[in-house]
Coordinates of C-alpha atoms in Angstrom, one line a residue:
X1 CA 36.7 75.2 118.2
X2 CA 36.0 74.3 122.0
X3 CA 33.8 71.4 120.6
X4 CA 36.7 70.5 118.4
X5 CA 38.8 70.3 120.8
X6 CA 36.6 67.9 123.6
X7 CA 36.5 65.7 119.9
X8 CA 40.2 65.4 120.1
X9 CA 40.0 64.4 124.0
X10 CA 37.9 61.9 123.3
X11 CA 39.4 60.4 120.1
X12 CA 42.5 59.8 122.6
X13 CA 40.1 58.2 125.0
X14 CA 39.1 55.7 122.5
X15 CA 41.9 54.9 121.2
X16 CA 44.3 54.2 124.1
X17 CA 41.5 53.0 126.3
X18 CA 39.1 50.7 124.5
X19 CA 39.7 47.6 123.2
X20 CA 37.4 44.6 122.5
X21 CA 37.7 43.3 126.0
X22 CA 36.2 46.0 127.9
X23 CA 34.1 47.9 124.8
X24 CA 31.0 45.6 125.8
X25 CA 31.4 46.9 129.4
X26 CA 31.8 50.6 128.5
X27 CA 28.8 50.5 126.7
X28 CA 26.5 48.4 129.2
X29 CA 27.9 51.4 131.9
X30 CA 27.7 54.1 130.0
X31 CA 24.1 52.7 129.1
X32 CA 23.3 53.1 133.3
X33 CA 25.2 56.3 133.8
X34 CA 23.0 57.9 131.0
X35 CA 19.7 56.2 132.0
X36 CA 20.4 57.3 135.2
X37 CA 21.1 61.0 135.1
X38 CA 18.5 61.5 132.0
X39 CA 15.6 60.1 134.7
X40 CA 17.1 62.7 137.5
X41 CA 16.0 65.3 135.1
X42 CA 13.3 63.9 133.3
X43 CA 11.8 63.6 137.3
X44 CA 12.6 67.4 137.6
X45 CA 11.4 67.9 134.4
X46 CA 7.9 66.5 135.7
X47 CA 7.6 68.1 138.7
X48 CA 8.9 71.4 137.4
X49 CA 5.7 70.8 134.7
X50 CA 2.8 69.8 137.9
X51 CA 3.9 73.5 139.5
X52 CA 3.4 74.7 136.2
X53 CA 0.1 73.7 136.0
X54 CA -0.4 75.1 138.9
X55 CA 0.6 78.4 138.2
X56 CA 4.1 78.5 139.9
X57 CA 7.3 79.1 138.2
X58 CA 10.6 78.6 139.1
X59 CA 13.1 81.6 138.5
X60 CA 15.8 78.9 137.3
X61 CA 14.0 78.1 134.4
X62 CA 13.6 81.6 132.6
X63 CA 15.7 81.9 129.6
X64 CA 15.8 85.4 127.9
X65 CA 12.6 86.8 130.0
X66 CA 10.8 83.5 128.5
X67 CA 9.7 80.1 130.8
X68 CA 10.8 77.1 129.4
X69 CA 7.5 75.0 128.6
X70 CA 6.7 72.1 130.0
X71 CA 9.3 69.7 131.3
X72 CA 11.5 71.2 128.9
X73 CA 14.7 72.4 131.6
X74 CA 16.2 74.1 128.9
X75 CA 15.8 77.1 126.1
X76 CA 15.1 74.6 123.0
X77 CA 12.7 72.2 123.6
X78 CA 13.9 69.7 120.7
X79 CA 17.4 69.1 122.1
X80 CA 16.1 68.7 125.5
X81 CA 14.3 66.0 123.7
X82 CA 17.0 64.2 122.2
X83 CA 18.5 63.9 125.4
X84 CA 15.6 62.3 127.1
X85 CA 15.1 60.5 123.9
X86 CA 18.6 58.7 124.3
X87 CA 17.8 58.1 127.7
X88 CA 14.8 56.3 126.7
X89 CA 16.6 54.5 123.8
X90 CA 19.2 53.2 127.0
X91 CA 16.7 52.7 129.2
X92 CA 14.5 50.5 127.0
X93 CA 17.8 48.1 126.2
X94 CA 18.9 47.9 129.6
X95 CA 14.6 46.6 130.3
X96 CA 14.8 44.2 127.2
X97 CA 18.6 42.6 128.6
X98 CA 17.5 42.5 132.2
X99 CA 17.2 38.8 133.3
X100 CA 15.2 39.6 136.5
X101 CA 12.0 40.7 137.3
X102 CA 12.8 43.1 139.4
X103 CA 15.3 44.5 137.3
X104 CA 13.0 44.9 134.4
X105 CA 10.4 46.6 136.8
X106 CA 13.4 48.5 138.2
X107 CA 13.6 49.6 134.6
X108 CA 10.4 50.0 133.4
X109 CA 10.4 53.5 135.9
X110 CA 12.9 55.3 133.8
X111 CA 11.0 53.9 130.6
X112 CA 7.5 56.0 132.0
X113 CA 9.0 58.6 132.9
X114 CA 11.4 59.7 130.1
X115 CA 8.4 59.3 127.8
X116 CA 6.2 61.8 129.5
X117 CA 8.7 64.1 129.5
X118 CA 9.5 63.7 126.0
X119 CA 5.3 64.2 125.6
X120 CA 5.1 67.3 127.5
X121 CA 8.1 68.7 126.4
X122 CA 6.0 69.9 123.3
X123 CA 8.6 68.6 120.8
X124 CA 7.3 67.1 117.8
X125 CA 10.4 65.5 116.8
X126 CA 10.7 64.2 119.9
X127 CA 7.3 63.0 119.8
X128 CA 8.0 61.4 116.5
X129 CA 10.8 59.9 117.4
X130 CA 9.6 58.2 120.4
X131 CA 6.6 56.5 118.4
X132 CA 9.0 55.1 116.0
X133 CA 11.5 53.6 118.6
X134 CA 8.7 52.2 120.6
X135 CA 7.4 50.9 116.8
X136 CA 10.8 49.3 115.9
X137 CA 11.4 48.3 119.8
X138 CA 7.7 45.9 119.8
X139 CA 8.2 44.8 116.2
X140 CA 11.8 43.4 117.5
X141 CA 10.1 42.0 120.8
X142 CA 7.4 40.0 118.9
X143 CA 9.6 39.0 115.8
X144 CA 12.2 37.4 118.6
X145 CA 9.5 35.9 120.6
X146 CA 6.5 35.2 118.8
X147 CA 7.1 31.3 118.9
X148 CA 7.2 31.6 122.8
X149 CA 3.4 33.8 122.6
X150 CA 0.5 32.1 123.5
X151 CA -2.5 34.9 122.4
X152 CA -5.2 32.4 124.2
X153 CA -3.3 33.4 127.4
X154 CA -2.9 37.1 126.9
X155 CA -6.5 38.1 125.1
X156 CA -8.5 37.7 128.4
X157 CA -5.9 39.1 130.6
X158 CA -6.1 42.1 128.0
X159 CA -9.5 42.3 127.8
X160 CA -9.4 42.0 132.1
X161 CA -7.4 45.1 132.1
X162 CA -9.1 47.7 129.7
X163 CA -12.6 46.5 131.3
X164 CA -11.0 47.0 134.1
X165 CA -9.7 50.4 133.3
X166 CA -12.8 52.0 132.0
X167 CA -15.1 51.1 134.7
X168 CA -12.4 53.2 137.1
X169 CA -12.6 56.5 134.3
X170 CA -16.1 55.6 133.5
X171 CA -17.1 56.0 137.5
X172 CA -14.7 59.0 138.4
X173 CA -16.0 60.8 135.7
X174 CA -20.0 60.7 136.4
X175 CA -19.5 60.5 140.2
X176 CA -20.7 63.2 142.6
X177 CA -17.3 64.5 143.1
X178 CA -16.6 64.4 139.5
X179 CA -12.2 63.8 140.2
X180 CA -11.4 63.7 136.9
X181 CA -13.2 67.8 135.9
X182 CA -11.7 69.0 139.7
X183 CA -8.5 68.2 138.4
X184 CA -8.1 69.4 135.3
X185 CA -10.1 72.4 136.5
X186 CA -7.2 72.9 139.4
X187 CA -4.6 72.9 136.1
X188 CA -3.7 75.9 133.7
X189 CA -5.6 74.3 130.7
X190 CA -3.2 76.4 127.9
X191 CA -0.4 74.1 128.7
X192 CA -2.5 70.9 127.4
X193 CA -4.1 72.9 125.1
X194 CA -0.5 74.1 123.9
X195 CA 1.1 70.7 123.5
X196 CA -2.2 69.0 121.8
X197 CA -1.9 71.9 119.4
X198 CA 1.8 71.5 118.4
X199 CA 0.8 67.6 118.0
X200 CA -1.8 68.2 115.8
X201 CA 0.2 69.9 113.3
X202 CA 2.0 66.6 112.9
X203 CA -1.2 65.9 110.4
X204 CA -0.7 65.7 106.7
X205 CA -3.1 68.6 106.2
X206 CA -0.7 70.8 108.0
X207 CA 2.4 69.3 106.8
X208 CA 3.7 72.4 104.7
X209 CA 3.2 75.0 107.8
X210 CA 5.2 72.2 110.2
X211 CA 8.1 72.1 108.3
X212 CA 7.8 76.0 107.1
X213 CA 10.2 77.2 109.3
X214 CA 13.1 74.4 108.1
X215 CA 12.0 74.2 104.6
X216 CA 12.3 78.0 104.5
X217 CA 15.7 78.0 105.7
X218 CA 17.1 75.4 103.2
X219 CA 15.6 77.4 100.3
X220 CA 17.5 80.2 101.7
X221 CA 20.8 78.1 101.8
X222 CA 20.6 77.0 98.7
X223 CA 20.2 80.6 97.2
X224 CA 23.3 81.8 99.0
X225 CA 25.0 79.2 97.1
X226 CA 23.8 80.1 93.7
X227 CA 24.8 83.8 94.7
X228 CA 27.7 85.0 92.4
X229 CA 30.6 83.4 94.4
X230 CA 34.1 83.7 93.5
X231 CA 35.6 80.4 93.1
X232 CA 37.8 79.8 96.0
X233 CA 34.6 80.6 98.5
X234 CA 32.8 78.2 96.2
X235 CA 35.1 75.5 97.0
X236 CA 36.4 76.0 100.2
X237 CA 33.7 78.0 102.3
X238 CA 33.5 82.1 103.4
X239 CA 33.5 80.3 107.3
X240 CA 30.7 81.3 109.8
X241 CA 29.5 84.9 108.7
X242 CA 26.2 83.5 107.3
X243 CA 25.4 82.2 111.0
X244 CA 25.2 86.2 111.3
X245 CA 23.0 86.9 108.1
X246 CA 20.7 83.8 108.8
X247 CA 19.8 85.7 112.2
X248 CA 18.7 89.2 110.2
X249 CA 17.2 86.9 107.4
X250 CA 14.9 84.8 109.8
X251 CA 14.5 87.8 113.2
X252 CA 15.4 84.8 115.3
X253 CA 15.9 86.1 119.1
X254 CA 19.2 84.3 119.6
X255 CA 22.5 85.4 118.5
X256 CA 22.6 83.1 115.6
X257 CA 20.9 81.0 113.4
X258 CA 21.6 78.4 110.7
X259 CA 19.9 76.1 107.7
X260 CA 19.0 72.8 110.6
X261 CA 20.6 71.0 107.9
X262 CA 24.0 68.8 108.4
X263 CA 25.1 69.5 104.6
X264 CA 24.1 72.8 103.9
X265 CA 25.6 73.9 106.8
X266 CA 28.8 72.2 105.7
X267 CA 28.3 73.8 102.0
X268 CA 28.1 77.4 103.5
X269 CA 31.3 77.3 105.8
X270 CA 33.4 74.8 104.2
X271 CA 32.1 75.1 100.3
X272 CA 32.0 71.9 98.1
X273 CA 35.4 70.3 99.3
X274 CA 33.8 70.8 103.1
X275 CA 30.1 69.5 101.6
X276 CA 31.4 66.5 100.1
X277 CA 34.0 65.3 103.0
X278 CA 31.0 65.7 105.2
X279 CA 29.0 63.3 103.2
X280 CA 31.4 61.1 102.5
X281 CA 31.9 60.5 106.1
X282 CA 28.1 60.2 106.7
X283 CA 28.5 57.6 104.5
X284 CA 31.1 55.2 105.8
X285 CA 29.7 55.7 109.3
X286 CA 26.3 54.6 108.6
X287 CA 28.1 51.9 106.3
X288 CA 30.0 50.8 109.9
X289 CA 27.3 51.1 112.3
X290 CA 25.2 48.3 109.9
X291 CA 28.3 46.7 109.7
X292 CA 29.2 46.3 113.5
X293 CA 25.3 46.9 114.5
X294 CA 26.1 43.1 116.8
X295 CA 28.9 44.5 118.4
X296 CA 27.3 47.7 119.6
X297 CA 23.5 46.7 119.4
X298 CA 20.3 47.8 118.1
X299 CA 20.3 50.7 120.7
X300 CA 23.8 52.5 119.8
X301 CA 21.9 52.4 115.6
X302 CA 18.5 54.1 116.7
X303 CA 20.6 56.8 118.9
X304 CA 22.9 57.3 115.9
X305 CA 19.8 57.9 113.7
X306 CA 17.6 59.5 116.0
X307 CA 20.7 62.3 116.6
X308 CA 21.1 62.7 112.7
X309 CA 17.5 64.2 113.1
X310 CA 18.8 67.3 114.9
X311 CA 20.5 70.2 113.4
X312 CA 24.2 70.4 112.5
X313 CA 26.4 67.8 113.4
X314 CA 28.3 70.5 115.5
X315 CA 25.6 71.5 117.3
X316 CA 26.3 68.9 119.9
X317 CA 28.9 66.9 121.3
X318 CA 26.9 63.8 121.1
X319 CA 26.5 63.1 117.7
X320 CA 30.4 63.8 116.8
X321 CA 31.3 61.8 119.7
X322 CA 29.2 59.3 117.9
X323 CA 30.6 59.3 115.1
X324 CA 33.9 58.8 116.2
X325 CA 33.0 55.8 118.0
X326 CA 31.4 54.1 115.3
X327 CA 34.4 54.8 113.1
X328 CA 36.8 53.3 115.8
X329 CA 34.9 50.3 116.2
X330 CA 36.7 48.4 113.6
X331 CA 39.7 48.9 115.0
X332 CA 38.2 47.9 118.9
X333 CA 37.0 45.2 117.6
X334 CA 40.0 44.1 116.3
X335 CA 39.1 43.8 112.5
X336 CA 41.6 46.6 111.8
X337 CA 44.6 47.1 112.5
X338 CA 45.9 50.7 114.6
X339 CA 48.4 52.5 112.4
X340 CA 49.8 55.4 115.1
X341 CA 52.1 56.3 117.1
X342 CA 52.0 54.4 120.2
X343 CA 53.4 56.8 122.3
X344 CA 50.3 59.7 122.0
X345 CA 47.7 56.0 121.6
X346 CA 49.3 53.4 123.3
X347 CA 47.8 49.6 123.0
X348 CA 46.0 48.0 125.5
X349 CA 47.7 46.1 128.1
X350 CA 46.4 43.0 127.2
X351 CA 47.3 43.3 123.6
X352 CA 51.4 43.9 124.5
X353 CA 50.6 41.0 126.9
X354 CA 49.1 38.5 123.6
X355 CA 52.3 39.7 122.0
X356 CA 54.4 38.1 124.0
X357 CA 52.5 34.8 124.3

Protein backbone atom coordinates (compact mmCIF):
# COMPACT_ATOMS: atom_id res chain seq x y z
CA UNK A 1 0.00 0.00 0.00
CA UNK A 2 3.00 2.54 0.74
CA UNK A 3 4.15 1.72 -2.93
CA UNK A 4 0.70 2.35 -4.01
CA UNK A 5 0.50 5.29 -2.77
CA UNK A 6 4.22 6.93 -4.06
CA UNK A 7 2.35 5.52 -7.66
CA UNK A 8 -0.42 7.96 -7.04
CA UNK A 9 2.18 10.83 -6.28
CA UNK A 10 3.79 10.29 -9.23
CA UNK A 11 0.83 9.79 -11.65
CA UNK A 12 -0.01 13.48 -10.40
CA UNK A 13 3.48 14.47 -11.25
CA UNK A 14 3.08 13.36 -14.72
CA UNK A 15 0.19 14.49 -15.45
CA UNK A 16 0.19 18.16 -14.27
CA UNK A 17 3.85 18.53 -15.00
CA UNK A 18 4.94 17.07 -18.25
CA UNK A 19 4.04 17.98 -21.39
CA UNK A 20 5.76 17.57 -24.85
CA UNK A 21 7.86 20.64 -24.30
CA UNK A 22 9.85 19.85 -21.46
CA UNK A 23 9.33 15.61 -21.54
CA UNK A 24 12.72 15.56 -23.77
CA UNK A 25 14.35 17.58 -21.00
CA UNK A 26 13.13 15.47 -18.00
CA UNK A 27 14.36 12.59 -19.55
CA UNK A 28 17.96 13.85 -20.77
CA UNK A 29 18.15 15.14 -16.66
CA UNK A 30 16.83 12.42 -15.12
CA UNK A 31 19.25 10.42 -17.44
CA UNK A 32 22.33 12.54 -15.50
CA UNK A 33 20.80 12.44 -12.12
CA UNK A 34 20.62 8.65 -12.32
CA UNK A 35 23.98 8.09 -14.02
CA UNK A 36 25.29 10.22 -11.54
CA UNK A 37 24.21 8.77 -8.20
CA UNK A 38 24.30 4.99 -9.68
CA UNK A 39 28.38 5.69 -10.29
CA UNK A 40 28.63 7.26 -6.46
CA UNK A 41 27.65 3.76 -5.44
CA UNK A 42 28.93 1.66 -8.04
CA UNK A 43 32.56 3.53 -6.86
CA UNK A 44 31.61 2.46 -3.22
CA UNK A 45 30.59 -0.54 -4.39
CA UNK A 46 34.28 -1.12 -5.81
CA UNK A 47 36.13 -0.04 -3.11
CA UNK A 48 33.95 -1.67 -0.52
CA UNK A 49 34.87 -5.09 -2.89
CA UNK A 50 39.19 -4.17 -3.02
CA UNK A 51 38.91 -4.23 1.17
CA UNK A 52 37.15 -7.25 0.73
CA UNK A 53 39.77 -8.86 -0.92
CA UNK A 54 41.74 -7.83 1.45
CA UNK A 55 40.08 -9.24 4.25
CA UNK A 56 38.38 -6.15 5.77
CA UNK A 57 34.75 -5.67 6.28
CA UNK A 58 32.70 -2.94 6.82
CA UNK A 59 30.05 -3.25 9.71
CA UNK A 60 27.56 -1.19 7.35
CA UNK A 61 27.31 -3.86 5.05
CA UNK A 62 26.07 -6.91 7.19
CA UNK A 63 22.62 -7.82 6.59
CA UNK A 64 21.05 -10.48 8.90
CA UNK A 65 24.67 -11.61 10.42
CA UNK A 66 25.60 -12.09 6.50
CA UNK A 67 28.24 -9.65 4.32
CA UNK A 68 26.92 -8.52 1.34
CA UNK A 69 29.30 -10.08 -1.51
CA UNK A 70 31.12 -8.25 -3.66
CA UNK A 71 30.17 -4.69 -4.66
CA UNK A 72 26.77 -5.70 -3.96
CA UNK A 73 25.77 -2.58 -1.06
CA UNK A 74 22.75 -4.33 -0.43
CA UNK A 75 20.98 -7.77 0.89
CA UNK A 76 19.89 -9.16 -2.78
CA UNK A 77 22.50 -8.99 -5.17
CA UNK A 78 20.07 -9.05 -8.35
CA UNK A 79 18.31 -5.79 -7.58
CA UNK A 80 21.35 -4.12 -6.69
CA UNK A 81 22.05 -5.12 -10.21
CA UNK A 82 19.25 -3.69 -11.87
CA UNK A 83 19.99 -0.54 -10.45
CA UNK A 84 23.58 -0.39 -11.69
CA UNK A 85 22.19 -1.93 -14.71
CA UNK A 86 19.89 1.19 -15.46
CA UNK A 87 22.69 3.28 -14.60
CA UNK A 88 24.64 1.73 -17.29
CA UNK A 89 21.71 1.71 -19.75
CA UNK A 90 21.79 5.93 -18.91
CA UNK A 91 25.13 6.17 -18.94
CA UNK A 92 25.79 4.40 -22.27
CA UNK A 93 22.97 6.93 -24.04
CA UNK A 94 24.22 9.93 -22.53
CA UNK A 95 28.16 8.49 -24.23
CA UNK A 96 26.41 7.72 -27.68
CA UNK A 97 24.47 11.57 -27.69
CA UNK A 98 27.55 13.44 -26.43
CA UNK A 99 28.91 15.64 -29.21
CA UNK A 100 32.31 16.27 -27.54
CA UNK A 101 35.20 14.36 -26.82
CA UNK A 102 35.55 15.08 -23.64
CA UNK A 103 32.18 14.59 -22.89
CA UNK A 104 32.14 11.05 -24.23
CA UNK A 105 35.45 10.42 -22.24
CA UNK A 106 33.67 12.21 -19.33
CA UNK A 107 31.22 9.39 -19.87
CA UNK A 108 32.95 6.54 -20.76
CA UNK A 109 34.06 6.58 -16.61
CA UNK A 110 30.56 5.76 -15.45
CA UNK A 111 30.32 3.22 -18.38
CA UNK A 112 33.69 1.08 -16.66
CA UNK A 113 32.68 1.35 -13.68
CA UNK A 114 28.97 0.42 -13.46
CA UNK A 115 30.06 -2.71 -15.44
CA UNK A 116 32.49 -4.00 -12.99
CA UNK A 117 30.22 -3.63 -10.49
CA UNK A 118 27.48 -5.32 -12.17
CA UNK A 119 30.49 -8.30 -12.77
CA UNK A 120 31.42 -8.56 -9.25
CA UNK A 121 28.25 -8.17 -7.89
CA UNK A 122 27.91 -12.02 -8.67
CA UNK A 123 24.46 -11.56 -10.31
CA UNK A 124 23.80 -13.66 -13.22
CA UNK A 125 21.04 -11.76 -14.45
CA UNK A 126 22.82 -8.88 -14.15
CA UNK A 127 25.59 -10.41 -15.97
CA UNK A 128 23.23 -11.42 -18.64
CA UNK A 129 21.77 -8.45 -19.02
CA UNK A 130 24.65 -6.38 -19.47
CA UNK A 131 26.10 -8.70 -22.36
CA UNK A 132 22.85 -8.24 -24.20
CA UNK A 133 22.71 -4.34 -23.82
CA UNK A 134 26.26 -4.04 -24.79
CA UNK A 135 25.17 -6.64 -27.83
CA UNK A 136 22.14 -4.58 -28.92
CA UNK A 137 24.16 -1.17 -27.98
CA UNK A 138 27.35 -2.18 -30.88
CA UNK A 139 24.85 -3.74 -33.29
CA UNK A 140 23.04 -0.15 -33.19
CA UNK A 141 26.55 1.73 -33.36
CA UNK A 142 27.72 -0.19 -36.50
CA UNK A 143 24.26 -0.49 -38.21
CA UNK A 144 24.08 3.61 -37.92
CA UNK A 145 27.61 4.13 -38.90
CA UNK A 146 28.98 1.42 -40.94
CA UNK A 147 29.01 3.72 -44.14
CA UNK A 148 31.28 6.21 -42.20
CA UNK A 149 33.93 2.83 -41.08
CA UNK A 150 36.96 2.52 -42.72
CA UNK A 151 38.26 -1.24 -41.44
CA UNK A 152 41.81 -0.43 -43.36
CA UNK A 153 42.11 2.26 -40.71
CA UNK A 154 41.01 0.46 -37.57
CA UNK A 155 42.69 -3.26 -38.25
CA UNK A 156 46.28 -2.04 -37.52
CA UNK A 157 45.36 0.20 -34.80
CA UNK A 158 43.63 -2.99 -33.31
CA UNK A 159 46.14 -5.24 -33.97
CA UNK A 160 48.75 -2.15 -32.35
CA UNK A 161 46.76 -2.47 -29.17
CA UNK A 162 46.33 -6.19 -28.34
CA UNK A 163 50.22 -6.71 -29.36
CA UNK A 164 50.55 -4.14 -27.37
CA UNK A 165 48.62 -5.49 -24.51
CA UNK A 166 50.07 -8.87 -24.33
CA UNK A 167 53.63 -7.99 -24.41
CA UNK A 168 52.74 -5.82 -20.89
CA UNK A 169 50.84 -9.34 -19.35
CA UNK A 170 53.15 -11.51 -21.15
CA UNK A 171 56.33 -9.64 -19.21
CA UNK A 172 54.61 -8.98 -15.74
CA UNK A 173 53.78 -12.40 -15.62
CA UNK A 174 57.38 -14.20 -16.22
CA UNK A 175 59.33 -11.35 -14.64
CA UNK A 176 61.38 -11.74 -11.42
CA UNK A 177 58.82 -10.02 -9.37
CA UNK A 178 56.12 -11.93 -10.95
CA UNK A 179 53.14 -8.57 -10.24
CA UNK A 180 50.52 -10.25 -11.63
CA UNK A 181 50.89 -13.92 -8.88
CA UNK A 182 51.84 -11.14 -5.81
CA UNK A 183 48.62 -9.73 -6.40
CA UNK A 184 46.26 -12.06 -6.67
CA UNK A 185 48.23 -13.86 -3.90
CA UNK A 186 47.64 -10.44 -1.62
CA UNK A 187 43.55 -11.13 -2.59
CA UNK A 188 41.07 -13.62 -0.80
CA UNK A 189 40.89 -15.96 -3.89
CA UNK A 190 37.05 -17.39 -2.76
CA UNK A 191 35.62 -14.14 -3.90
CA UNK A 192 36.93 -14.74 -7.71
CA UNK A 193 36.53 -18.21 -7.29
CA UNK A 194 32.82 -17.41 -6.01
CA UNK A 195 31.78 -15.15 -8.82
CA UNK A 196 33.54 -17.39 -11.76
CA UNK A 197 31.44 -20.21 -10.20
CA UNK A 198 28.03 -18.52 -10.26
CA UNK A 199 29.01 -17.52 -14.01
CA UNK A 200 29.64 -20.81 -15.03
CA UNK A 201 26.39 -22.08 -14.14
CA UNK A 202 25.09 -19.75 -16.85
CA UNK A 203 26.23 -22.98 -19.27
CA UNK A 204 23.59 -25.04 -21.01
CA UNK A 205 24.84 -28.12 -19.14
CA UNK A 206 23.79 -26.55 -15.87
CA UNK A 207 20.80 -24.82 -17.14
CA UNK A 208 18.14 -26.90 -15.06
CA UNK A 209 20.06 -26.37 -11.51
CA UNK A 210 20.28 -22.26 -12.56
CA UNK A 211 16.84 -21.86 -12.84
CA UNK A 212 15.93 -24.61 -10.02
CA UNK A 213 15.14 -22.34 -7.50
CA UNK A 214 12.50 -20.08 -9.93
CA UNK A 215 11.31 -22.95 -11.82
CA UNK A 216 10.54 -24.62 -8.50
CA UNK A 217 8.62 -21.84 -7.25
CA UNK A 218 6.30 -21.44 -10.42
CA UNK A 219 5.46 -25.24 -10.18
CA UNK A 220 4.49 -24.45 -6.75
CA UNK A 221 2.21 -21.53 -7.94
CA UNK A 222 0.55 -23.16 -10.29
CA UNK A 223 -0.42 -26.09 -7.83
CA UNK A 224 -1.94 -23.66 -5.39
CA UNK A 225 -4.13 -22.71 -8.12
CA UNK A 226 -5.29 -26.13 -9.08
CA UNK A 227 -5.98 -26.57 -5.21
CA UNK A 228 -9.75 -26.97 -4.62
CA UNK A 229 -10.62 -23.19 -4.55
CA UNK A 230 -13.92 -21.87 -3.89
CA UNK A 231 -14.96 -19.76 -6.72
CA UNK A 232 -14.84 -16.22 -5.53
CA UNK A 233 -10.97 -16.77 -4.29
CA UNK A 234 -10.62 -18.23 -7.85
CA UNK A 235 -11.65 -15.15 -9.38
CA UNK A 236 -10.80 -12.51 -7.26
CA UNK A 237 -7.67 -13.61 -5.15
CA UNK A 238 -7.27 -14.90 -1.10
CA UNK A 239 -4.74 -11.46 -1.00
CA UNK A 240 -1.14 -11.89 0.46
CA UNK A 241 -1.26 -15.04 2.80
CA UNK A 242 0.67 -17.23 0.32
CA UNK A 243 3.69 -14.62 0.72
CA UNK A 244 3.54 -16.37 4.27
CA UNK A 245 3.25 -20.13 3.06
CA UNK A 246 5.80 -19.59 0.13
CA UNK A 247 8.44 -18.71 3.10
CA UNK A 248 7.59 -22.31 5.07
CA UNK A 249 7.32 -23.98 1.58
CA UNK A 250 10.90 -22.73 0.30
CA UNK A 251 12.86 -22.13 4.39
CA UNK A 252 13.83 -18.86 2.83
CA UNK A 253 15.62 -16.60 5.71
CA UNK A 254 13.48 -13.48 5.00
CA UNK A 255 10.10 -12.88 6.13
CA UNK A 256 8.57 -13.66 2.87
CA UNK A 257 8.79 -15.14 -0.27
CA UNK A 258 6.90 -15.23 -3.57
CA UNK A 259 6.70 -17.15 -7.24
CA UNK A 260 9.56 -14.26 -9.06
CA UNK A 261 6.91 -14.24 -11.48
CA UNK A 262 4.82 -10.89 -12.46
CA UNK A 263 1.56 -13.15 -13.34
CA UNK A 264 1.56 -15.69 -10.92
CA UNK A 265 2.02 -13.41 -8.41
CA UNK A 266 -1.00 -11.45 -9.68
CA UNK A 267 -3.03 -14.98 -10.06
CA UNK A 268 -2.41 -15.80 -6.24
CA UNK A 269 -3.51 -12.37 -4.72
CA UNK A 270 -5.82 -11.03 -7.24
CA UNK A 271 -7.25 -14.54 -8.86
CA UNK A 272 -8.10 -14.49 -12.68
CA UNK A 273 -9.84 -10.99 -12.90
CA UNK A 274 -6.39 -9.63 -11.12
CA UNK A 275 -4.22 -12.21 -13.61
CA UNK A 276 -5.81 -11.03 -16.66
CA UNK A 277 -5.93 -7.01 -15.91
CA UNK A 278 -2.22 -7.54 -15.21
CA UNK A 279 -1.58 -8.92 -18.61
CA UNK A 280 -3.62 -6.98 -20.32
CA UNK A 281 -1.79 -3.94 -19.13
CA UNK A 282 1.59 -5.61 -19.94
CA UNK A 283 0.30 -5.67 -23.16
CA UNK A 284 -0.64 -2.13 -24.09
CA UNK A 285 2.48 -0.84 -22.38
CA UNK A 286 4.87 -2.77 -24.36
CA UNK A 287 2.43 -2.01 -27.36
CA UNK A 288 3.17 1.95 -26.37
CA UNK A 289 6.75 1.87 -25.57
CA UNK A 290 7.28 0.33 -29.58
CA UNK A 291 4.92 2.73 -30.43
CA UNK A 292 6.60 6.03 -28.94
CA UNK A 293 10.13 4.14 -28.68
CA UNK A 294 11.39 7.89 -30.87
CA UNK A 295 9.98 9.91 -28.43
CA UNK A 296 11.58 8.24 -25.39
CA UNK A 297 14.58 6.47 -27.14
CA UNK A 298 16.17 3.12 -27.41
CA UNK A 299 17.37 3.60 -23.69
CA UNK A 300 13.87 4.14 -21.82
CA UNK A 301 12.85 0.27 -24.14
CA UNK A 302 15.92 -1.74 -22.84
CA UNK A 303 15.30 -0.38 -19.10
CA UNK A 304 11.62 -1.18 -19.50
CA UNK A 305 12.71 -4.72 -20.59
CA UNK A 306 15.64 -5.28 -18.58
CA UNK A 307 13.22 -4.35 -15.26
CA UNK A 308 10.46 -6.88 -16.48
CA UNK A 309 13.29 -9.45 -15.78
CA UNK A 310 13.05 -8.93 -12.05
CA UNK A 311 10.42 -10.26 -9.76
CA UNK A 312 6.96 -8.81 -9.24
CA UNK A 313 6.14 -5.74 -10.68
CA UNK A 314 5.56 -4.48 -7.05
CA UNK A 315 8.58 -5.36 -5.88
CA UNK A 316 9.99 -2.03 -6.91
CA UNK A 317 9.07 1.39 -7.54
CA UNK A 318 10.90 1.56 -10.73
CA UNK A 319 9.13 -0.63 -12.90
CA UNK A 320 5.46 0.73 -11.87
CA UNK A 321 6.73 4.11 -12.21
CA UNK A 322 7.65 2.94 -15.61
CA UNK A 323 4.91 1.82 -16.52
CA UNK A 324 3.03 4.76 -15.85
CA UNK A 325 5.15 6.81 -17.83
CA UNK A 326 5.04 4.88 -20.86
CA UNK A 327 1.19 4.81 -20.61
CA UNK A 328 1.10 8.72 -20.18
CA UNK A 329 3.22 9.27 -23.10
CA UNK A 330 0.46 9.53 -25.49
CA UNK A 331 -1.09 11.89 -23.92
CA UNK A 332 2.55 14.14 -23.27
CA UNK A 333 3.04 13.80 -26.48
CA UNK A 334 -0.01 15.21 -27.43
CA UNK A 335 -1.57 12.31 -29.57
CA UNK A 336 -4.25 12.04 -26.88
CA UNK A 337 -6.22 13.96 -25.59
CA UNK A 338 -6.49 14.47 -21.22
CA UNK A 339 -9.95 13.63 -20.10
CA UNK A 340 -9.74 14.83 -16.08
CA UNK A 341 -10.49 17.13 -13.93
CA UNK A 342 -8.23 20.03 -14.29
CA UNK A 343 -8.40 21.10 -10.90
CA UNK A 344 -6.53 17.72 -9.21
CA UNK A 345 -4.23 17.72 -13.14
CA UNK A 346 -4.17 20.91 -14.36
CA UNK A 347 -2.70 21.66 -18.04
CA UNK A 348 0.46 23.02 -18.79
CA UNK A 349 0.84 26.57 -18.93
CA UNK A 350 1.76 26.70 -22.36
CA UNK A 351 -1.13 24.71 -23.46
CA UNK A 352 -3.93 27.42 -21.66
CA UNK A 353 -1.54 29.87 -23.37
CA UNK A 354 -2.03 27.96 -27.27
CA UNK A 355 -5.64 28.17 -26.29
CA UNK A 356 -5.95 31.54 -26.42
CA UNK A 357 -3.80 32.20 -29.49
Amino acid sequence: MNRIKWCLVFMAIVYGGLHELNFQKFLHLSKKVVVFFMFILSVIGLYKFYLLLHGVHLPLFYFRERYAYGTVLSSDMNMFSLAMLIGLVMALSLFHRADKLKYRLMYLVPVLSLTATIFFSGSRRGFILTMLVFAIVMFKLIRSHMHKIRLARWIPFLYSILFIGTIAFAAAYISDNNVISKLMASMDQKQFSYTISRFTTISPDNIDSTFSSRSDRWTYALQMLHQDTPLLKFLFGSGFDYVGIYRDVFTTTYIEDYPHNPILSALLYSGVAGGLMLSLMLVYTFYNLFKYRKHTGLHFVLIYCIAFFYNSIFSYLIFVFLMILVNEVPYIVGEKKLKTSTFMFPRPQSERNLQHV
